[in-house]
Coordinates of C-alpha atoms in Angstrom, one line a residue:
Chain X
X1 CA 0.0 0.0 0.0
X2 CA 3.2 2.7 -0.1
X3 CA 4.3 4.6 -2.7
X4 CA 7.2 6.7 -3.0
X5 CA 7.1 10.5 -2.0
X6 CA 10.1 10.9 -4.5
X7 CA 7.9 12.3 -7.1
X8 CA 8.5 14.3 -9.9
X9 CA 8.0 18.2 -9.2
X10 CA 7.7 21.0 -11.3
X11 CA 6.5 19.0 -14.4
X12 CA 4.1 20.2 -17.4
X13 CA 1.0 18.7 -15.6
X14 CA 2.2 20.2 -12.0
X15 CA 2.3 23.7 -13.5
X16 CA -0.6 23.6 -15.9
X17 CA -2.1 21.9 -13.4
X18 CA -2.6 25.0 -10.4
X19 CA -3.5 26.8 -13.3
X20 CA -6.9 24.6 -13.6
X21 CA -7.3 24.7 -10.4
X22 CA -8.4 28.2 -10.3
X23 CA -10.5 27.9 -13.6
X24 CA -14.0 29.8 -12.8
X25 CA -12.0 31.7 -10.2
X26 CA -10.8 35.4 -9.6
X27 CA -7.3 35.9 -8.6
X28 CA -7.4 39.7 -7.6
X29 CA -4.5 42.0 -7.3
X30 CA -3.2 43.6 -3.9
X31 CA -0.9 45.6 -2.1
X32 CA -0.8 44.2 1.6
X33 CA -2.1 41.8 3.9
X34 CA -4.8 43.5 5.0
X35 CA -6.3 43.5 0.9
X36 CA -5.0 40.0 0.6
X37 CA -7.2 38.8 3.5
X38 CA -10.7 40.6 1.8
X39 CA -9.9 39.1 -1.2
X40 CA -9.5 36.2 0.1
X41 CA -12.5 35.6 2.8
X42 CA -14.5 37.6 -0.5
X43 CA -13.9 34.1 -2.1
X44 CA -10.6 34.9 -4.7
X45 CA -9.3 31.8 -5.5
X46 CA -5.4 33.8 -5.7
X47 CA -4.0 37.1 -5.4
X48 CA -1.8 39.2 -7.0
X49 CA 1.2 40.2 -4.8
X50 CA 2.0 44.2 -6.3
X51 CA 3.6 47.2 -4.7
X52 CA 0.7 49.6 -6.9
X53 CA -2.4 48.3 -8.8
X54 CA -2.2 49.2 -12.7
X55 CA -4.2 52.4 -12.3
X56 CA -1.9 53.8 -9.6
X57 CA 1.2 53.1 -12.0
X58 CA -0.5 54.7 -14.9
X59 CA -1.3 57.7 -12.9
X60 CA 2.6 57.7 -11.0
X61 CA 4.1 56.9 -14.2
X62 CA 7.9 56.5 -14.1
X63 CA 9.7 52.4 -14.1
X64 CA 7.3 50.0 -12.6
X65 CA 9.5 47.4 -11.3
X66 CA 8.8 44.0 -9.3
X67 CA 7.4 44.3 -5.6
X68 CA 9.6 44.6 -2.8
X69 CA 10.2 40.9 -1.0
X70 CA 8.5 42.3 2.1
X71 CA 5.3 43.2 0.5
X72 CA 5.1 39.6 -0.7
X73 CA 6.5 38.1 1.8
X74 CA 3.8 39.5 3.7
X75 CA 0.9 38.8 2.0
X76 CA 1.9 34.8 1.3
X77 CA 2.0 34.6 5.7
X78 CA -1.5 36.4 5.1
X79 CA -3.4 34.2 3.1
X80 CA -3.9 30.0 2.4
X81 CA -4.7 30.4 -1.1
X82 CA -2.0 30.9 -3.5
X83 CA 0.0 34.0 -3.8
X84 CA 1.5 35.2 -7.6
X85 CA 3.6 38.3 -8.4
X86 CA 4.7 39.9 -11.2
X87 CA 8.1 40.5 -12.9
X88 CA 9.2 42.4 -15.6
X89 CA 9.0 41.5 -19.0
X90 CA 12.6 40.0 -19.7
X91 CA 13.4 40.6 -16.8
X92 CA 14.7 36.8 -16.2
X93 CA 16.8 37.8 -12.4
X94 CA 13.5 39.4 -10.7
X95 CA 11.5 35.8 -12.2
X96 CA 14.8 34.0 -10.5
X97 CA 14.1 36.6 -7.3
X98 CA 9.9 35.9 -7.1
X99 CA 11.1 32.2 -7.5
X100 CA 13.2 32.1 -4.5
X101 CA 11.0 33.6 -2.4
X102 CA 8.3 30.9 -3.0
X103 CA 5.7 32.8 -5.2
X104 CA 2.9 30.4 -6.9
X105 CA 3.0 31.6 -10.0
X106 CA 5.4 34.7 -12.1
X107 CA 3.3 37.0 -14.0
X108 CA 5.9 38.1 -16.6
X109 CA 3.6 41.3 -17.0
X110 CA 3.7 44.1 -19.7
X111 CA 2.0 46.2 -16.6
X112 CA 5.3 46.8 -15.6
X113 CA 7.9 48.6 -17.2
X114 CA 9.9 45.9 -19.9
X115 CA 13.6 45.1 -19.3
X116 CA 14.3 43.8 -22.7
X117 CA 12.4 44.8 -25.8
X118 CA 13.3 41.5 -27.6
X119 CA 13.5 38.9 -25.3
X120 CA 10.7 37.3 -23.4
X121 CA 12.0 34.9 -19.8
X122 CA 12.9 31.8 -21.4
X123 CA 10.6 30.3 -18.7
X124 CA 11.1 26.3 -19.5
X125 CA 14.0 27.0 -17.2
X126 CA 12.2 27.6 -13.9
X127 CA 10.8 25.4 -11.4
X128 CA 8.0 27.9 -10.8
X129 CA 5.1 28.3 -13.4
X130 CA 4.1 31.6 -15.6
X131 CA 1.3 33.3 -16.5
X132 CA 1.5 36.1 -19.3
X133 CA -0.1 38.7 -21.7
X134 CA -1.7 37.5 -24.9
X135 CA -3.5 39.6 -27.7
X136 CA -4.4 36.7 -29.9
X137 CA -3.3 33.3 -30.5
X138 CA 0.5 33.9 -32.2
X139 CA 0.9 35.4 -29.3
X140 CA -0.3 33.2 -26.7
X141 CA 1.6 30.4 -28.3
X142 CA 4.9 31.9 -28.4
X143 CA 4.5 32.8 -24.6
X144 CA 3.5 28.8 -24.2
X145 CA 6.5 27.7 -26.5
X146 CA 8.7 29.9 -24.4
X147 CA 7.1 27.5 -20.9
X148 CA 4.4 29.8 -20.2
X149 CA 2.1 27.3 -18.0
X150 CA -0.9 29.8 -18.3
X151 CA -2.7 32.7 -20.1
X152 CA -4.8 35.6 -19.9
X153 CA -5.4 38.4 -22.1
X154 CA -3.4 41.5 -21.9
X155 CA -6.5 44.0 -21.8
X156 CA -5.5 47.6 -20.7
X157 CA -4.5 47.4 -17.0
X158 CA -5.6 50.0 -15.0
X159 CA -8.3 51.8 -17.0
X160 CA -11.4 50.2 -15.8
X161 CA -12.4 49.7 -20.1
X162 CA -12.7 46.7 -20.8
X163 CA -12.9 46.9 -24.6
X164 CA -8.7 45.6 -24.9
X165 CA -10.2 42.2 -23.2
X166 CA -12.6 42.1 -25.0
X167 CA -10.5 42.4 -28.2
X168 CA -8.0 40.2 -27.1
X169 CA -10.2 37.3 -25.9
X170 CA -12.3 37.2 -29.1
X171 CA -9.4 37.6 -31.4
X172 CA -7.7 34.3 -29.8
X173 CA -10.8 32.1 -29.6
X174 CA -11.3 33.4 -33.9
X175 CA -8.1 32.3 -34.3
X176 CA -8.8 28.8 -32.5
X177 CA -12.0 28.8 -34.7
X178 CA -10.5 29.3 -37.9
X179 CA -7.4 26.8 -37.3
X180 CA -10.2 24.2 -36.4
X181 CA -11.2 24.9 -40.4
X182 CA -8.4 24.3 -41.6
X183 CA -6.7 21.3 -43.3
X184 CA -3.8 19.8 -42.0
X185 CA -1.6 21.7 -45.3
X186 CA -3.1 24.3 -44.5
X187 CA -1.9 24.6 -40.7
X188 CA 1.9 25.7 -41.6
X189 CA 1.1 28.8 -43.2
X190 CA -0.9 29.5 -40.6
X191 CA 1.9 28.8 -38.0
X192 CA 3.8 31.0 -39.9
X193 CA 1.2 33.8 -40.7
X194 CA 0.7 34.1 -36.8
X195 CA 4.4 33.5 -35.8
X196 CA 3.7 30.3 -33.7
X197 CA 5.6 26.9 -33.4
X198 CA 3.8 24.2 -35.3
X199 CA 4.1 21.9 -33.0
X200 CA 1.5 23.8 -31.2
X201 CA -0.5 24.6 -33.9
X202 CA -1.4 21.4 -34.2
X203 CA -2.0 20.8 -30.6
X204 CA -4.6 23.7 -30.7
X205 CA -6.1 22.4 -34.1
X206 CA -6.7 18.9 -32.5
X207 CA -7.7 20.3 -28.5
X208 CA -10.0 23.0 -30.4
X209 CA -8.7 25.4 -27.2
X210 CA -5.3 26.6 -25.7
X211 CA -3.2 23.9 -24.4
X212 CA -3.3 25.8 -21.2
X213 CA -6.4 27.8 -18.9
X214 CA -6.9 30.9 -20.6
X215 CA -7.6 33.9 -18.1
X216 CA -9.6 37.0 -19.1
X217 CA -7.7 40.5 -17.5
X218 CA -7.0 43.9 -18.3
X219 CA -10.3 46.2 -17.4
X220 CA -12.3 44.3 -15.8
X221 CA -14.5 46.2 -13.3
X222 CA -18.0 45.3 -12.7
X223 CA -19.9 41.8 -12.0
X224 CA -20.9 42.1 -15.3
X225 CA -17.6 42.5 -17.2
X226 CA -16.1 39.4 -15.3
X227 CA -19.6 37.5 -17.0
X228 CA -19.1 38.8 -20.2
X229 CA -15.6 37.0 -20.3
X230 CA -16.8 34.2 -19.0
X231 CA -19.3 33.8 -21.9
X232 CA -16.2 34.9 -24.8
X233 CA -15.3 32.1 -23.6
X234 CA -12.6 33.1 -20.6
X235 CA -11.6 30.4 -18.0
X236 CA -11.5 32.8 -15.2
X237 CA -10.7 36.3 -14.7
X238 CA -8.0 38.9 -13.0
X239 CA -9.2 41.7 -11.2
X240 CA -6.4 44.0 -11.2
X241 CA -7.6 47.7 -9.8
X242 CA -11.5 47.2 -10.1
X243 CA -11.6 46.1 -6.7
X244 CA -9.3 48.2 -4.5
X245 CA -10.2 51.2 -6.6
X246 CA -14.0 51.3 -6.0
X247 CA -16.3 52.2 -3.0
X248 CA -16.6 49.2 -1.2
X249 CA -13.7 46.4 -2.1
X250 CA -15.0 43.4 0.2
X251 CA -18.8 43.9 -1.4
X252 CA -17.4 44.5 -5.4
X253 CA -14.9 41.4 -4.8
X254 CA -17.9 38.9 -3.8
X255 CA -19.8 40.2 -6.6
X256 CA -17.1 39.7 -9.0
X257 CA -16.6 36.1 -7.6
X258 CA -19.9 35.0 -8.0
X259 CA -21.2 36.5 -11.0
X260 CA -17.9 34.5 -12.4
X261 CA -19.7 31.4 -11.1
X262 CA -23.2 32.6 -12.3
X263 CA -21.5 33.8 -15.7
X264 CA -24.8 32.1 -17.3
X265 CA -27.2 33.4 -15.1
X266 CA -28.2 37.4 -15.5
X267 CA -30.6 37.3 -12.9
X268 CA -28.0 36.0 -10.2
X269 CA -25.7 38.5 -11.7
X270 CA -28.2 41.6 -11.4
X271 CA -28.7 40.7 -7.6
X272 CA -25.0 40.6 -7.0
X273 CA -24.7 43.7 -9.0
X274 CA -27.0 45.6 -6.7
X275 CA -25.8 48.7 -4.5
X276 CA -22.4 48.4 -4.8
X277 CA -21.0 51.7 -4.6
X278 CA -18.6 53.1 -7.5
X279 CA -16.7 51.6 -9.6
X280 CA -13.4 52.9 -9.8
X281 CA -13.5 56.2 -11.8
X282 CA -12.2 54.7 -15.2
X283 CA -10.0 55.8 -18.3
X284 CA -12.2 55.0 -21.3
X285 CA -9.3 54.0 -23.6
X286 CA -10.0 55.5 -26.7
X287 CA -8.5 58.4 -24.7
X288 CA -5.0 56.9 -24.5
X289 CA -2.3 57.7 -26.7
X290 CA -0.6 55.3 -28.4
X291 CA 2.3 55.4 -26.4
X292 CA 0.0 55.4 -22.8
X293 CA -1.4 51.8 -24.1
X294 CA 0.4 49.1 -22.0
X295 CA -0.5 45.9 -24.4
X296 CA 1.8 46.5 -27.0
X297 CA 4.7 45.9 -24.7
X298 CA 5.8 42.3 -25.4
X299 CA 5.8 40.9 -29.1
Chain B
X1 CA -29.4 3.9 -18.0
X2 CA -26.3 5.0 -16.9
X3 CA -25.6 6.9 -13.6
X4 CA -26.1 10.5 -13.0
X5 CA -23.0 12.5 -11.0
X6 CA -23.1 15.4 -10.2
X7 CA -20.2 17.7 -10.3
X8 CA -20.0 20.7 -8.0
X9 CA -19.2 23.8 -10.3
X10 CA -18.8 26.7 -8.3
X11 CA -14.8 27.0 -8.6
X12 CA -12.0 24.7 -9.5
X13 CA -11.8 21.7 -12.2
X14 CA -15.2 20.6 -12.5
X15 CA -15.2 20.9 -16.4
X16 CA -12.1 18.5 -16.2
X17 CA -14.2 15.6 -13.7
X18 CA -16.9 15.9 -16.4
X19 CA -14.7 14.7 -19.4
X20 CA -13.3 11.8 -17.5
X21 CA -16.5 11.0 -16.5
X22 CA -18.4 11.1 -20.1
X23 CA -15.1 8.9 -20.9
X24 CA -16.3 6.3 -18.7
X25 CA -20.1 5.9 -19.7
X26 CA -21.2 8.3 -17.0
X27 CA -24.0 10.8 -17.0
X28 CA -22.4 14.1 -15.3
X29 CA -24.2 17.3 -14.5
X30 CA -23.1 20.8 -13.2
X31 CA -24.7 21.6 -10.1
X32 CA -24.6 25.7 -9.1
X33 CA -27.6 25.1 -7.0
X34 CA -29.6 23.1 -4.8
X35 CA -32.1 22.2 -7.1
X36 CA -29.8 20.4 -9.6
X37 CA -28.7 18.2 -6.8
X38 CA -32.4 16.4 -7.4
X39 CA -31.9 12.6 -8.7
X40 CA -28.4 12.4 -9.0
X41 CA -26.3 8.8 -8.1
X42 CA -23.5 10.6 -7.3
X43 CA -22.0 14.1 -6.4
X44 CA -18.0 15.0 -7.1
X45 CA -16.8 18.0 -5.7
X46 CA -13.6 18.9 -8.1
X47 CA -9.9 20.4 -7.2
X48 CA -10.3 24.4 -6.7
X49 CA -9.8 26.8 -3.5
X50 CA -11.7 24.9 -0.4
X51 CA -12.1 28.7 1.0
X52 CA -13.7 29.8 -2.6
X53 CA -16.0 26.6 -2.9
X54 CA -16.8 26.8 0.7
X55 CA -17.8 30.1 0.6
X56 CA -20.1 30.0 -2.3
X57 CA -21.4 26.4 -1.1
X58 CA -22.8 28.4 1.8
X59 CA -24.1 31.1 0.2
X60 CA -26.2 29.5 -2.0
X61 CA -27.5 27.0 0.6
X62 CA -25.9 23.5 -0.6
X63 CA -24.3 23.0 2.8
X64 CA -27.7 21.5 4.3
X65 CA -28.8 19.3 1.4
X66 CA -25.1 17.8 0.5
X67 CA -25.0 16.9 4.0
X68 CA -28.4 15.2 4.2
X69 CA -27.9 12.9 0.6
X70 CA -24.5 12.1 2.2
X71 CA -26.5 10.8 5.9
X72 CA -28.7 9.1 3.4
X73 CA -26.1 7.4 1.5
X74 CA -25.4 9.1 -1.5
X75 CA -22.0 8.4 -2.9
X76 CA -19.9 11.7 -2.7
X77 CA -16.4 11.8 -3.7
X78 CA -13.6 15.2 -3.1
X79 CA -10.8 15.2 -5.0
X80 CA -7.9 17.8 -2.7
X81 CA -9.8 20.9 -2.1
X82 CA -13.3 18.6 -2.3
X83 CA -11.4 16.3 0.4
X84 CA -10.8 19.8 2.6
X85 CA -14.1 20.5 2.3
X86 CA -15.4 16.5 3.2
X87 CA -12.9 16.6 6.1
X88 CA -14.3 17.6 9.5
X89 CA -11.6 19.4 10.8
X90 CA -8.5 21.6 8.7
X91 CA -7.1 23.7 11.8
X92 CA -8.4 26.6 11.0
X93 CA -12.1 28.2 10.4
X94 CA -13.4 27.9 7.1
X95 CA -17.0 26.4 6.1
X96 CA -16.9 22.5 6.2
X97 CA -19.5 20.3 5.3
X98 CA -18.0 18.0 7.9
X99 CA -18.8 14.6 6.3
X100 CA -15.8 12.2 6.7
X101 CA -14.4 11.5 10.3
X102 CA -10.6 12.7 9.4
X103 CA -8.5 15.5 10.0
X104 CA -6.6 17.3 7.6
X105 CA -4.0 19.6 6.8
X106 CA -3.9 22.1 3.8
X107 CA -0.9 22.8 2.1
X108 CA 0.6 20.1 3.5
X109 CA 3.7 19.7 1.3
X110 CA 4.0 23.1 0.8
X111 CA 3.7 25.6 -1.7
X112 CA 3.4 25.3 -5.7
X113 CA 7.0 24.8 -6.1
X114 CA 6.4 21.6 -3.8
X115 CA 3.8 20.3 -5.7
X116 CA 4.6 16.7 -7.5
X117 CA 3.3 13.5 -9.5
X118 CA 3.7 9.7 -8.1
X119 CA 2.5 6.7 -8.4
X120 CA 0.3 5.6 -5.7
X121 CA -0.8 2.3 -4.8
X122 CA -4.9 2.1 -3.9
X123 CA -6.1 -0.1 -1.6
X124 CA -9.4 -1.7 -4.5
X125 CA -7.7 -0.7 -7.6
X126 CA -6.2 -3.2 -9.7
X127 CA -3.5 -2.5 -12.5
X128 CA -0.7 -1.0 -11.1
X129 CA 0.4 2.4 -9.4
X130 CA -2.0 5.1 -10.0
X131 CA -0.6 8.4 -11.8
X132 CA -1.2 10.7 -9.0
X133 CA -1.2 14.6 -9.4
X134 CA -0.6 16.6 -5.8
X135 CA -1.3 20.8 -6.4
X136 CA -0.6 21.9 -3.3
X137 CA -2.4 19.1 -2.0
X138 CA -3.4 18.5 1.9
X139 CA -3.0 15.2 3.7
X140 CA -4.8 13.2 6.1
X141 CA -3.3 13.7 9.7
X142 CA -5.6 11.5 11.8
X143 CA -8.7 8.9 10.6
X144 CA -11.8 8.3 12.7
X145 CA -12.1 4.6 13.4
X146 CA -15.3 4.3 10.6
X147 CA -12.2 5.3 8.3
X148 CA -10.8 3.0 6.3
X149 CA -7.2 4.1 4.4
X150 CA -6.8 3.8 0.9
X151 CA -3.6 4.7 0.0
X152 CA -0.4 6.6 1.8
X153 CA 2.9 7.9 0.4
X154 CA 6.2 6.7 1.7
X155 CA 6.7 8.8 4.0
X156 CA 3.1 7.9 5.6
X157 CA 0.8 10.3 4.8
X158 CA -2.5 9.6 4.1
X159 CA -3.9 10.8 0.7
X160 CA -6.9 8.2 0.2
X161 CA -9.8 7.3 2.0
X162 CA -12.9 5.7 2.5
X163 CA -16.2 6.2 4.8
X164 CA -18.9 3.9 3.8
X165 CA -19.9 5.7 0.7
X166 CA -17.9 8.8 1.3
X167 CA -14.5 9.1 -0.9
X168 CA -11.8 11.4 -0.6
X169 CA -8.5 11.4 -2.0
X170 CA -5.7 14.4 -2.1
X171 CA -4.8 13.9 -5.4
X172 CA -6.5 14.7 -8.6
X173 CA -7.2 11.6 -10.9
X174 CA -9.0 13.9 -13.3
X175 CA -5.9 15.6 -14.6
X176 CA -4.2 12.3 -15.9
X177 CA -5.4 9.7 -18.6
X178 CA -6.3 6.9 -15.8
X179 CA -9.8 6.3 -15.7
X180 CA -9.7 4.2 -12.8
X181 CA -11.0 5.8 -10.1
X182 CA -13.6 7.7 -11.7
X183 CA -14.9 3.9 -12.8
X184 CA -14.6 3.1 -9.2
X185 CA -16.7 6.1 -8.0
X186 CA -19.2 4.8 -10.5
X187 CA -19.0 1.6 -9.1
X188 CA -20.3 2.8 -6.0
X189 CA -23.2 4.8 -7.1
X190 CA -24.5 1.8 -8.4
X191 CA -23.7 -0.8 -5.7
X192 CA -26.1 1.5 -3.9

């Protein structure tokens, strides 16, 4: 009846694995422990370890860089459910640093500012697993070939809009629809067209989905917006600064949470939706310059 | 006609139980509320976060009835954060349903970067080690008497077990190929 504890860590299926464990959850972003812990008793299945939340870096501007140790340190002694933080794009020694320090899961984020231009974390390498930023699916499939263990859209952190996540999500799941289409000669071109290894081309032909969980984030504010991904066909959803940004955190967060549960179900979502308070104050993004938009970093 | 499981989709893998299950001939069903929870042979409640589940478990009032088709016999199986929840004690306060007479400890390897895949002899299923998937996974630190162990690691701890027609293990058979436990779950909704 024993078995060996010996087993294998940090494999494909461990990593991908958390990952779908947190499907038709919210993993909301914080600052301390004292967030962490109404996220967490609001029902979050994660947070988001940050030193600011997207709309407080858009408004600071300057180089957003990974959070202090403390901060996360912090919030992983405050809360049972898993704790991820972000590092900068390319920015391979603060993924090594977030690592060390035990994190669940990296997000190498175009929120912060990028370290390299070119060159994504070459995340096969680590032990820990990655989400990133996708705008459709060349994208998301590069970030995969490079060990990416899960996605989510890029959206446009910070501004409350959620018309970038909106953009992104349908544009990958027409790009799954279309591969489906296809005919086996015609899948190379199409790896090529979209700038994606073949290999997983074909995985995503044959699965008819990603090959990982598939989060919905950038601009998601209101009960409602979190459903709406869920229908375009989003696995869960981040809540980046909708939550600490409004009226009344602990009320919004439980609404998020269960109108991602009750996606299908607009009556359950109007109750939830009831008396909230505000919503944080919003950038409607066809106000942003070009260079203000945070998705295009990363290629 | 075939039996009828529920799967409890509030949070966590329950889209995952449901493929394994139509794999094996079973009927599965997403239950949200307590009215889906009407004629079912079974009841799985996936991998997720126990506080998530638990929370919205209580909120919409499936605490009461779960507990009552479990009294009455009902097959139930949890499968890591569906095992926290079956458990009736996890050293700390978080809604329980408080069904199987063990203790148990979350996290109990540690973190993600702790997290691992083993094979794992089960007491009742034949064919070899099981592929067994542990995400942060808890582990059974003491059994009630009415307990019967299933399967432990090496180094002792307990990550299967049985009570009567209660099921729990810490790992999560949905994620692999092996359909062997989910055939054994179906197994006991209809030996009932």
């Amino acid at each position: 009846m024993n078995s060996k504890t010996s087993g294998a860590k940090n494999t494909e299926t461990v990593k991908r694995g958390l990952a779908q464990m947190l499907k038709g959850g919210v993993i909301m972003d914080v600052v301390n422990a004292e967030q962490a812990k109404i996220a967490e008793d609001a029902g979050a299945a994660a947070v988001m370890a940050l030193e600011r939340v997207p709309a407080d870096i858009r408004a600071d501007g300057g180089v957003a860089r990974m959070s202090d140790p403390e901060k996360i340190l912090e919030i992983q002694e405050s809360v049972t459910i898993p704790v991820m933080a972000k590092c900068r794009i390319g920015h391979f020694v603060e993924a090594e640093l977030l690592q060390a320090l035990g994190v669940d899961y990296v997000d190498e984020s175009e929120v912060l500012t990028p370290a390299d231009e070119e060159h994504h974390v070459a995340k096969s390498n680590f032990d820990v697993p990655f989400v990133c930023g996708c705008r459709n699916l060349g994208e998301a499939l590069r970030r995969i070939g490079e060990g990416a263990a899960m996605m989510r859209t890029k959206g446009e952190a910070g501004t409350g809009d959620v018309v970038e996540a909106v953009r992104h999500m349908r544009h990958v799941m027409a790009d799954v629809r279309k591969l489906q289409t296809m005919s086996a000669d015609e899948r190379p071109t199409f790896a090529k067209e979209i700038s994606a290894p073949l290999a997983l081309v074909e995985e995503v032909a044959e699965l008819g989905r990603l090959p990982v969980v598939n989060f919905a984030a950038g601009g998601v504010a209101t009960p409602a917006d979190a459903a709406l991904m869920m229908r375009l066909g989003a696995d869960g959803v981040f809540v980046g600064s909708g939550i600490f940004k409004s009226g009344d955190p602990a009320l919004r967060a439980r609404a998020v949470v269960e109108a991602t549960t009750n996606f299908e179900d607009p009556r359950k979502i109007a109750e939830v939706s009831r008396n909230l308070g505000e919503a944080m104050v919003g950038i409607a993004n066809s106000s942003l310059q070009p260079e203000e938009m945070l998705a295009g970093r990363g290629w | 006609m075939s039996a009828l499981i529920g799967v409890l989709a509030l949070q966590g893998d329950f889209a995952e139980h449901v493929q394994v299950l139509d794999a094996v001939g079973g009927r599965a069903r997403q239950v949200r509320d307590a009215n889906q929870l009407e004629g079912l042979d079974g009841l799985i409640i996936p991998g997720g976060e126990s506080t998530t589940i638990g929370m919205l478990m209580e909120r919409y009032d499936l605490d009461g009835p779960i507990r009552d088709l479990a009294k009455h016999g009902m097959p139930i199986w949890g499968t890591c954060a569906g095992l926290i929840l079956m458990a009736c004690d996890v050293g700390r306060q978080q809604p329980l349903l408080e069904l199987i007479n063990i203790s148990v400890e979350r996290n109990a390897f540690g973190r993600q970067l702790e997290s691992f895949e083993v094979s794992v002899d089960i007491e009742g299923i034949s064919g070899g080690g099981f592929p067994a998937v542990f995400i942060r996974a808890p582990r059974v630190v003491s059994v009630g008497d009415d307990v019967e162990v299933l399967a432990r690691l090496d180094d002792g701890s307990i990550v299967a077990v049985r009570q009567k027609n209660l099921l729990g293990t810490a790992f999560h058979p949905e994620l692999t190929c092996d359909l062997r436990l989910h055939r054994y779950f179906v197994g006991m909704t209809e030996a009932v």
